[in-house]
């Protein structure tokens, strides 16, 4: 039994090493530039070990996407309102996309490639990335909806949806800016984005109250 547990722990350690290696490699080379041989080299594991855990590169990236999404979701569980959401996604996640300090954040910029690469339409990793984007959107919309206390359900649902669309578009844009190395004060623009969207919410709520 002890031997079995030890083998399981060793297997999990190897799997995590492989995921860490493919993440580091993907940040530098993207999906197309990453090979199973690269992953074996970076993880310092035999290539047979890589194939023992993951059947092919698509499966490897699918599990990596799930891992990154799980990290993202845990760090955003406590988000309470729009301003906090934008601070975390723009000042945190998007700002980190330009380097390797936060590989999980950097990977989401690489993931955008899956959205643009139509020739990867049947790729399982691309399909998983697009599915995760939908899950992320629903997650953010739910958080924003819960912050609109005292607002009629229909109005709150529409506002939360619109703010989630705007927030995602802003975050994607700032991720591109970070990856391109633009000289951007992410903290400042996260605040400006929050100011603008909060003003829009106030205007919409005022118009709704006047028409009621």
XYZ file of C-alpha atoms in Angstrom:
212
model
C 0.000 0.000 0.000
C 2.824 2.400 0.929
C 4.580 1.619 -2.337
C 1.369 2.301 -4.228
C 0.935 5.695 -2.517
C 4.552 6.586 -3.199
C 4.147 5.687 -6.879
C 0.965 7.792 -7.093
C 2.725 10.806 -5.527
C 5.651 10.426 -7.915
C 3.241 10.254 -10.840
C 1.468 13.440 -9.709
C 4.788 15.224 -9.279
C 5.769 14.225 -12.809
C 2.410 15.391 -14.182
C 2.752 18.782 -12.496
C 6.306 19.095 -13.818
C 5.016 18.407 -17.332
C 2.222 20.990 -17.009
C 4.703 23.537 -15.714
C 7.041 22.790 -18.593
C 4.404 23.098 -21.310
C 3.201 26.355 -19.775
C 6.713 27.815 -19.756
C 7.331 26.614 -23.312
C 3.942 27.806 -24.580
C 4.576 31.312 -23.213
C 7.666 31.477 -25.427
C 6.619 29.498 -28.493
C 2.805 29.360 -28.518
C 0.794 26.278 -29.362
C 2.276 25.620 -32.792
C 5.845 26.062 -31.585
C 5.506 23.689 -28.643
C 6.317 20.013 -29.168
C 6.153 17.015 -26.890
C 9.958 16.761 -27.197
C 10.244 20.379 -25.981
C 8.074 19.554 -22.987
C 10.202 16.520 -22.130
C 13.362 18.631 -22.360
C 12.044 21.496 -20.231
C 10.569 19.151 -17.606
C 13.758 17.024 -17.534
C 11.618 13.912 -17.924
C 11.848 11.121 -20.524
C 9.548 11.727 -23.467
C 7.946 8.372 -22.673
C 6.833 9.822 -19.343
C 5.199 12.748 -21.143
C 3.286 10.387 -23.421
C 2.360 8.182 -20.460
C 0.508 11.117 -18.867
C -0.782 12.752 -22.058
C -1.716 11.004 -25.275
C -0.802 13.947 -27.506
C -0.263 17.701 -27.544
C -3.967 18.491 -27.810
C -4.759 16.564 -24.652
C -1.810 18.185 -22.899
C -3.055 21.677 -23.745
C -6.631 20.801 -22.783
C -5.476 19.815 -19.292
C -3.239 22.875 -19.096
C -6.174 25.126 -19.952
C -8.259 23.461 -17.253
C -5.438 23.960 -14.754
C -5.065 27.661 -15.656
C -8.812 28.204 -15.462
C -8.927 26.590 -12.039
C -6.173 28.948 -10.830
C -8.003 31.941 -12.339
C -11.332 30.968 -10.794
C -9.857 30.522 -7.311
C -8.172 33.940 -7.442
C -11.452 35.590 -8.497
C -13.812 33.839 -6.069
C -13.776 36.819 -3.709
C -14.464 39.478 -6.365
C -17.224 41.686 -4.988
C -17.898 44.365 -7.587
C -16.989 45.752 -10.994
C -14.080 47.876 -9.749
C -12.453 44.927 -8.003
C -13.005 42.702 -11.041
C -11.313 45.200 -13.367
C -8.467 45.739 -10.930
C -7.744 42.019 -10.843
C -8.190 41.349 -14.546
C -6.434 44.467 -15.890
C -3.921 45.430 -13.183
C -3.298 41.799 -12.339
C -3.944 39.231 -15.053
C -3.601 41.411 -18.159
C -0.557 43.315 -16.865
C 1.215 40.027 -16.115
C 0.584 38.744 -19.636
C 3.666 40.503 -20.990
C 6.158 38.391 -19.080
C 6.842 35.161 -17.257
C 6.330 36.435 -13.692
C 2.826 34.995 -13.733
C 2.811 32.168 -16.307
C -0.878 31.381 -15.744
C -1.809 34.945 -16.692
C 0.575 34.902 -19.634
C -1.026 31.746 -20.952
C -4.396 33.459 -21.413
C -2.776 35.775 -23.953
C -1.480 32.733 -25.808
C -4.962 31.298 -25.572
C -6.252 34.195 -27.658
C -4.414 32.579 -30.564
C -6.959 29.759 -30.431
C -9.748 32.288 -30.987
C -8.080 33.733 -34.096
C -6.681 30.550 -35.639
C -9.639 29.281 -37.667
C -7.509 26.500 -39.115
C -7.437 25.008 -35.606
C -11.225 24.841 -35.577
C -11.303 21.082 -34.917
C -8.458 21.231 -32.407
C -9.581 19.990 -28.977
C -7.478 22.589 -27.175
C -9.097 25.411 -29.164
C -12.559 24.023 -28.433
C -11.737 23.833 -24.733
C -10.365 27.391 -24.732
C -13.561 28.741 -26.279
C -15.667 26.754 -23.795
C -13.627 28.165 -20.916
C -14.190 31.705 -22.203
C -17.922 31.077 -21.939
C -17.498 29.716 -18.414
C -15.393 32.733 -17.464
C -18.033 35.071 -18.872
C -20.820 33.383 -16.908
C -18.663 33.498 -13.780
C -18.047 37.243 -14.154
C -21.661 38.041 -15.033
C -22.841 36.186 -11.935
C -20.385 38.113 -9.724
C -21.487 41.425 -11.228
C -25.168 40.521 -10.899
C -24.757 39.836 -7.185
C -23.185 43.291 -6.688
C -26.294 45.081 -8.023
C -28.321 45.039 -4.840
C -31.840 46.479 -4.909
C -31.986 46.525 -8.729
C -34.907 44.764 -10.489
C -33.866 41.310 -11.694
C -34.360 41.976 -15.413
C -32.431 45.272 -15.284
C -29.662 43.770 -13.122
C -29.266 40.783 -15.451
C -28.970 43.031 -18.513
C -26.504 45.364 -16.797
C -24.379 42.458 -15.547
C -24.285 40.978 -19.052
C -23.315 44.293 -20.654
C -20.624 44.987 -18.053
C -19.214 41.475 -18.462
C -18.998 42.018 -22.242
C -17.247 45.366 -21.781
C -14.972 44.048 -19.056
C -13.890 41.061 -21.134
C -13.228 43.242 -24.183
C -11.130 45.648 -22.112
C -9.169 42.834 -20.495
C -8.458 41.136 -23.828
C -7.265 44.465 -25.234
C -4.959 45.120 -22.306
C -3.556 41.608 -22.592
C -2.590 42.392 -26.180
C -1.022 45.663 -25.007
C 1.023 43.824 -22.373
C 2.146 41.144 -24.826
C 3.169 43.852 -27.312
C 5.206 45.625 -24.653
C 3.172 48.857 -24.732
C 4.099 51.433 -22.111
C 0.812 51.227 -20.204
C -0.031 52.138 -16.616
C -2.390 49.220 -16.004
C -3.404 50.362 -12.520
C -4.432 53.775 -13.834
C -6.412 52.408 -16.749
C -8.125 49.804 -14.582
C -9.363 52.720 -12.472
C -10.429 54.724 -15.519
C -12.271 51.716 -16.956
C -14.078 51.248 -13.647
C -15.004 54.953 -13.536
C -16.435 54.811 -17.052
C -18.429 51.623 -16.528
C -19.742 52.699 -13.128
C -20.889 55.959 -14.722
C -22.648 53.969 -17.435
C -24.375 51.839 -14.803
C -25.537 54.959 -12.944
C -26.922 56.448 -16.165
C -28.770 53.246 -17.063
C -30.256 52.957 -13.562
C -31.340 56.603 -13.635
C -33.013 56.136 -17.016
C -34.730 52.984 -15.768
C -36.036 54.781 -12.681
C -37.376 57.679 -14.770
C -39.197 55.341 -17.145
C -40.681 53.226 -14.361
